PDB file of C-alpha atoms in Angstrom:
ATOM      1  CA  UNK J 261     -26.381  -1.869  21.775  1.00 43.00           C
ATOM      2  CA  UNK J 262     -28.002  -5.030  20.440  1.00 39.00           C
ATOM      3  CA  UNK J 263     -31.431  -3.359  20.401  1.00 37.00           C
ATOM      4  CA  UNK J 264     -29.995  -0.345  18.560  1.00 40.00           C
ATOM      5  CA  UNK J 265     -28.363  -2.606  15.979  1.00 44.00           C
ATOM      6  CA  UNK J 266     -31.604  -4.543  15.514  1.00 40.00           C
ATOM      7  CA  UNK J 267     -33.482  -1.259  14.956  1.00 42.00           C
ATOM      8  CA  UNK J 268     -30.779  -0.120  12.522  1.00 46.00           C
ATOM      9  CA  UNK J 269     -30.899  -3.516  10.781  1.00 46.00           C
ATOM     10  CA  UNK J 270     -34.587  -3.107  10.237  1.00 47.00           C
ATOM     11  CA  UNK J 271     -34.354   0.502   9.027  1.00 47.00           C
ATOM     12  CA  UNK J 272     -30.943   0.750   7.357  1.00 50.00           C
ATOM     13  CA  UNK J 273     -29.693  -2.763   6.637  1.00 50.00           C
ATOM     14  CA  UNK J 274     -27.071  -2.817   9.427  1.00 50.00           C
ATOM     15  CA  UNK J 275     -25.373  -6.172   9.934  1.00 46.00           C
ATOM     16  CA  UNK J 276     -24.445  -7.016  13.506  1.00 54.00           C
ATOM     17  CA  UNK J 277     -21.461  -9.184  12.515  1.00 76.00           C
ATOM     18  CA  UNK J 278     -19.687  -6.535  10.447  1.00 94.00           C
ATOM     19  CA  UNK J 279     -17.370  -7.073   7.498  1.00 96.00           C
ATOM     20  CA  UNK J 280     -16.123 -10.607   6.923  1.00 96.00           C
ATOM     21  CA  UNK J 281     -13.948 -12.513   4.473  1.00 95.00           C
ATOM     22  CA  UNK J 282     -15.285 -12.370   0.887  1.00 96.00           C
ATOM     23  CA  UNK J 283     -17.293  -9.168   1.556  1.00 96.00           C
ATOM     24  CA  UNK J 284     -16.624  -6.304  -0.811  1.00 97.00           C
ATOM     25  CA  UNK J 285     -16.126  -3.149   1.240  1.00 97.00           C
ATOM     26  CA  UNK J 286     -15.494   0.539   0.686  1.00 98.00           C
ATOM     27  CA  UNK J 287     -13.182   2.356   3.101  1.00 98.00           C
ATOM     28  CA  UNK J 288     -11.588   5.717   3.663  1.00 98.00           C
ATOM     29  CA  UNK J 289      -8.077   5.652   5.084  1.00 98.00           C
ATOM     30  CA  UNK J 290      -5.010   7.658   5.970  1.00 98.00           C
ATOM     31  CA  UNK J 291      -1.662   5.859   6.092  1.00 97.00           C
ATOM     32  CA  UNK J 292       1.311   7.187   8.016  1.00 96.00           C
ATOM     33  CA  UNK J 293       4.625   6.190   9.512  1.00 96.00           C
ATOM     34  CA  UNK J 294       4.974   5.901  13.296  1.00 96.00           C
ATOM     35  CA  UNK J 295       6.356   9.458  13.433  1.00 95.00           C
ATOM     36  CA  UNK J 296       3.057  10.760  11.986  1.00 95.00           C
ATOM     37  CA  UNK J 297       4.311  11.449   8.436  1.00 94.00           C
ATOM     38  CA  UNK J 298       1.339  10.742   6.130  1.00 94.00           C
ATOM     39  CA  UNK J 299       2.331   8.892   2.958  1.00 92.00           C
ATOM     40  CA  UNK J 300      -1.097   8.040   1.509  1.00 94.00           C
ATOM     41  CA  UNK J 301      -4.765   8.927   1.966  1.00 95.00           C
ATOM     42  CA  UNK J 302      -7.989   8.771   0.011  1.00 96.00           C
ATOM     43  CA  UNK J 303      -9.932  11.246   2.162  1.00 94.00           C
ATOM     44  CA  UNK J 304     -10.454  13.697  -0.709  1.00 92.00           C
ATOM     45  CA  UNK J 305     -11.303  11.056  -3.305  1.00 95.00           C
ATOM     46  CA  UNK J 306     -13.457   7.968  -3.781  1.00 96.00           C
ATOM     47  CA  UNK J 307     -13.403   5.268  -1.093  1.00 97.00           C
ATOM     48  CA  UNK J 308     -11.089   2.301  -1.676  1.00 97.00           C
ATOM     49  CA  UNK J 309     -13.120  -0.756  -2.720  1.00 97.00           C
ATOM     50  CA  UNK J 310     -11.731  -4.260  -2.208  1.00 97.00           C
ATOM     51  CA  UNK J 311     -12.817  -7.777  -1.330  1.00 97.00           C
ATOM     52  CA  UNK J 312     -11.752  -8.809   2.175  1.00 97.00           C
ATOM     53  CA  UNK J 313      -9.333 -11.750   2.293  1.00 96.00           C
ATOM     54  CA  UNK J 314      -8.473 -11.781  -1.422  1.00 96.00           C
ATOM     55  CA  UNK J 315      -4.997 -10.249  -1.100  1.00 93.00           C
ATOM     56  CA  UNK J 316      -6.002  -6.979  -2.752  1.00 95.00           C
ATOM     57  CA  UNK J 317      -4.602  -5.011   0.202  1.00 97.00           C
ATOM     58  CA  UNK J 318      -1.812  -5.790   2.674  1.00 97.00           C
ATOM     59  CA  UNK J 319      -2.674  -8.544   5.201  1.00 97.00           C
ATOM     60  CA  UNK J 320      -2.791  -6.222   8.221  1.00 97.00           C
ATOM     61  CA  UNK J 321      -5.286  -3.928   6.473  1.00 98.00           C
ATOM     62  CA  UNK J 322      -7.456  -6.931   5.511  1.00 96.00           C
ATOM     63  CA  UNK J 323      -7.447  -8.148   9.119  1.00 97.00           C
ATOM     64  CA  UNK J 324      -8.263  -4.674  10.485  1.00 97.00           C
ATOM     65  CA  UNK J 325     -11.456  -4.385   8.433  1.00 98.00           C
ATOM     66  CA  UNK J 326     -12.900  -7.716   9.619  1.00 97.00           C
ATOM     67  CA  UNK J 327     -15.701  -7.073  12.100  1.00 96.00           C
ATOM     68  CA  UNK J 328     -16.042  -3.376  11.265  1.00 97.00           C
ATOM     69  CA  UNK J 329     -19.536  -2.049  10.576  1.00 96.00           C
ATOM     70  CA  UNK J 330     -20.420   0.906   8.306  1.00 96.00           C
ATOM     71  CA  UNK J 331     -19.484   4.204   9.927  1.00 95.00           C
ATOM     72  CA  UNK J 332     -16.997   2.565  12.295  1.00 97.00           C
ATOM     73  CA  UNK J 333     -13.447   3.982  12.476  1.00 97.00           C
ATOM     74  CA  UNK J 334     -10.277   2.540  13.954  1.00 98.00           C
ATOM     75  CA  UNK J 335      -6.560   3.128  14.040  1.00 98.00           C
ATOM     76  CA  UNK J 336      -4.274   0.121  13.571  1.00 98.00           C
ATOM     77  CA  UNK J 337      -0.506  -0.275  13.685  1.00 98.00           C
ATOM     78  CA  UNK J 338       0.707  -2.783  11.112  1.00 98.00           C
ATOM     79  CA  UNK J 339       4.162  -4.386  11.479  1.00 98.00           C
ATOM     80  CA  UNK J 340       6.279  -5.074   8.360  1.00 98.00           C
ATOM     81  CA  UNK J 341       5.353  -8.788   8.430  1.00 98.00           C
ATOM     82  CA  UNK J 342       1.686  -7.883   7.858  1.00 98.00           C
ATOM     83  CA  UNK J 343       2.491  -4.897   5.650  1.00 97.00           C
ATOM     84  CA  UNK J 344       4.962  -4.767   2.783  1.00 96.00           C
ATOM     85  CA  UNK J 345       7.369  -7.319   4.228  1.00 97.00           C
ATOM     86  CA  UNK J 346      10.806  -7.210   5.748  1.00 97.00           C
ATOM     87  CA  UNK J 347      13.458  -5.096   4.010  1.00 97.00           C
ATOM     88  CA  UNK J 348      15.556  -7.630   2.058  1.00 97.00           C
ATOM     89  CA  UNK J 349      19.221  -6.561   2.048  1.00 97.00           C
ATOM     90  CA  UNK J 350      19.977  -8.929  -0.856  1.00 98.00           C
ATOM     91  CA  UNK J 351      17.868  -6.584  -3.010  1.00 98.00           C
ATOM     92  CA  UNK J 352      20.255  -3.667  -2.326  1.00 98.00           C
ATOM     93  CA  UNK J 353      23.424  -3.522  -4.407  1.00 98.00           C
ATOM     94  CA  UNK J 354      25.857  -1.254  -6.256  1.00 98.00           C
ATOM     95  CA  UNK J 355      25.383  -0.978 -10.023  1.00 97.00           C
ATOM     96  CA  UNK J 356      26.934   1.054 -12.791  1.00 97.00           C
ATOM     97  CA  UNK J 357      25.096   4.304 -13.406  1.00 96.00           C
ATOM     98  CA  UNK J 358      25.208   3.478 -17.114  1.00 97.00           C
ATOM     99  CA  UNK J 359      23.302   0.187 -16.606  1.00 97.00           C
ATOM    100  CA  UNK J 360      20.697   1.832 -14.387  1.00 97.00           C
ATOM    101  CA  UNK J 361      20.164   4.697 -16.834  1.00 96.00           C
ATOM    102  CA  UNK J 362      19.800   2.195 -19.711  1.00 97.00           C
ATOM    103  CA  UNK J 363      17.119   0.284 -17.774  1.00 97.00           C
ATOM    104  CA  UNK J 364      15.234   3.484 -16.923  1.00 97.00           C
ATOM    105  CA  UNK J 365      15.427   4.669 -20.542  1.00 97.00           C
ATOM    106  CA  UNK J 366      14.153   1.294 -21.824  1.00 95.00           C
ATOM    107  CA  UNK J 367      11.175   1.411 -19.433  1.00 95.00           C
ATOM    108  CA  UNK J 368      10.533   5.060 -20.370  1.00 96.00           C
ATOM    109  CA  UNK J 369      10.535   4.150 -24.074  1.00 96.00           C
ATOM    110  CA  UNK J 370       7.829   1.568 -23.302  1.00 94.00           C
ATOM    111  CA  UNK J 371       5.834   4.107 -21.264  1.00 94.00           C
ATOM    112  CA  UNK J 372       6.187   1.749 -18.311  1.00 95.00           C
ATOM    113  CA  UNK J 373       7.931   3.741 -15.591  1.00 96.00           C
ATOM    114  CA  UNK J 374       6.974   6.552 -13.253  1.00 96.00           C
ATOM    115  CA  UNK J 375       8.864   8.420 -10.570  1.00 96.00           C
ATOM    116  CA  UNK J 376       6.761   8.401  -7.398  1.00 93.00           C
ATOM    117  CA  UNK J 377       7.522  10.752  -4.489  1.00 93.00           C
ATOM    118  CA  UNK J 378       7.256   8.934  -1.138  1.00 90.00           C
ATOM    119  CA  UNK J 379       7.038  11.374   1.798  1.00 89.00           C
ATOM    120  CA  UNK J 380       9.735  10.505   4.313  1.00 86.00           C
ATOM    121  CA  UNK J 381      11.494   8.185   1.822  1.00 91.00           C
ATOM    122  CA  UNK J 382      12.160  10.165  -1.354  1.00 92.00           C
ATOM    123  CA  UNK J 383      11.562   9.493  -5.039  1.00 95.00           C
ATOM    124  CA  UNK J 384      11.161   5.883  -6.187  1.00 97.00           C
ATOM    125  CA  UNK J 385      10.938   4.549  -9.734  1.00 98.00           C
ATOM    126  CA  UNK J 386       8.044   2.148 -10.263  1.00 97.00           C
ATOM    127  CA  UNK J 387       7.112  -0.043 -13.252  1.00 96.00           C
ATOM    128  CA  UNK J 388       4.947  -3.061 -14.078  1.00 94.00           C
ATOM    129  CA  UNK J 389       6.514  -6.419 -14.952  1.00 92.00           C
ATOM    130  CA  UNK J 390       4.979  -8.560 -17.745  1.00 92.00           C
ATOM    131  CA  UNK J 391       3.268 -10.761 -15.099  1.00 94.00           C
ATOM    132  CA  UNK J 392       1.463  -7.687 -13.711  1.00 91.00           C
ATOM    133  CA  UNK J 393       3.522  -7.365 -10.527  1.00 91.00           C
ATOM    134  CA  UNK J 394       5.075  -4.025  -9.648  1.00 94.00           C
ATOM    135  CA  UNK J 395       8.779  -3.265  -9.494  1.00 96.00           C
ATOM    136  CA  UNK J 396      10.439  -0.554  -7.425  1.00 97.00           C
ATOM    137  CA  UNK J 397      13.862   1.072  -7.532  1.00 98.00           C
ATOM    138  CA  UNK J 398      15.251   3.641  -5.132  1.00 97.00           C
ATOM    139  CA  UNK J 399      18.646   5.134  -5.967  1.00 97.00           C
ATOM    140  CA  UNK J 400      21.103   6.419  -3.349  1.00 95.00           C
ATOM    141  CA  UNK J 401      24.825   7.109  -2.945  1.00 95.00           C
ATOM    142  CA  UNK J 402      25.373   8.046  -6.578  1.00 93.00           C
ATOM    143  CA  UNK J 403      28.822   8.841  -7.964  1.00 94.00           C
ATOM    144  CA  UNK J 404      29.851   9.632 -11.550  1.00 95.00           C
ATOM    145  CA  UNK J 405      29.923   5.912 -12.371  1.00 97.00           C
ATOM    146  CA  UNK J 406      28.103   3.903  -9.659  1.00 97.00           C
ATOM    147  CA  UNK J 407      24.841   4.044  -7.723  1.00 97.00           C
ATOM    148  CA  UNK J 408      23.281   2.042  -4.878  1.00 98.00           C
ATOM    149  CA  UNK J 409      20.062   0.398  -6.077  1.00 98.00           C
ATOM    150  CA  UNK J 410      17.316  -0.756  -3.676  1.00 98.00           C
ATOM    151  CA  UNK J 411      14.677  -2.955  -5.353  1.00 98.00           C
ATOM    152  CA  UNK J 412      12.556  -3.407  -2.206  1.00 97.00           C
ATOM    153  CA  UNK J 413       9.076  -1.960  -2.028  1.00 96.00           C
ATOM    154  CA  UNK J 414       9.765   1.456  -0.479  1.00 96.00           C
ATOM    155  CA  UNK J 415       7.466   0.534   2.432  1.00 96.00           C
ATOM    156  CA  UNK J 416       9.244  -2.775   3.164  1.00 97.00           C
ATOM    157  CA  UNK J 417      10.553  -2.911   6.720  1.00 97.00           C
ATOM    158  CA  UNK J 418       8.293  -0.073   7.865  1.00 96.00           C
ATOM    159  CA  UNK J 419       5.751  -0.212  10.674  1.00 97.00           C
ATOM    160  CA  UNK J 420       2.673   1.570   9.339  1.00 98.00           C
ATOM    161  CA  UNK J 421      -0.265   3.289  11.034  1.00 98.00           C
ATOM    162  CA  UNK J 422      -3.651   3.303   9.286  1.00 98.00           C
ATOM    163  CA  UNK J 423      -6.723   5.310  10.249  1.00 98.00           C
ATOM    164  CA  UNK J 424      -9.572   3.359   8.643  1.00 98.00           C
ATOM    165  CA  UNK J 425     -13.256   4.195   8.319  1.00 98.00           C
ATOM    166  CA  UNK J 426     -15.599   1.567   6.879  1.00 97.00           C
ATOM    167  CA  UNK J 427     -17.949   3.457   4.559  1.00 97.00           C
ATOM    168  CA  UNK J 428     -19.988   0.561   3.196  1.00 95.00           C
ATOM    169  CA  UNK J 429     -20.240  -3.211   2.924  1.00 96.00           C
ATOM    170  CA  UNK J 430     -21.170  -3.702  -0.725  1.00 93.00           C
ATOM    171  CA  UNK J 431     -21.417  -7.529  -0.628  1.00 73.00           C
TER     172      UNK J 431
END
């Protein structure tokens, strides 16, 4: 294997060590829940480009790419702690439907809210805060006057499975 990599290094620029922190990489991926429900993929679009170790992707994804070489594929299971975090019950509460609708309308007026369908989870409102961070709101148990609001990232508390293929180390 070492001889093959040395030959490839000479002819195609292969690096024996693989991707490392601070490398810019391009990957293809498919993300699913443990039951196999796919919730995201870039297989029919451009590869995802990010710099390893810079917090541009979830920690478990960052860690999975380290050591991969171009063309290599792997499947990793990422627990909530290395994904989108633990589901925080203090971010789930009952609110008046009127207040929630006013917030949604205000964000709509600013062109700052979208309704995103999450397979296996349902629709989630998403917007960008002034500091650039993203907000999420999932609504459940609605009555004529009240609704349960969940402000957690919709993937919080979920164990995720990623099929990753390293396309290129851009460096």
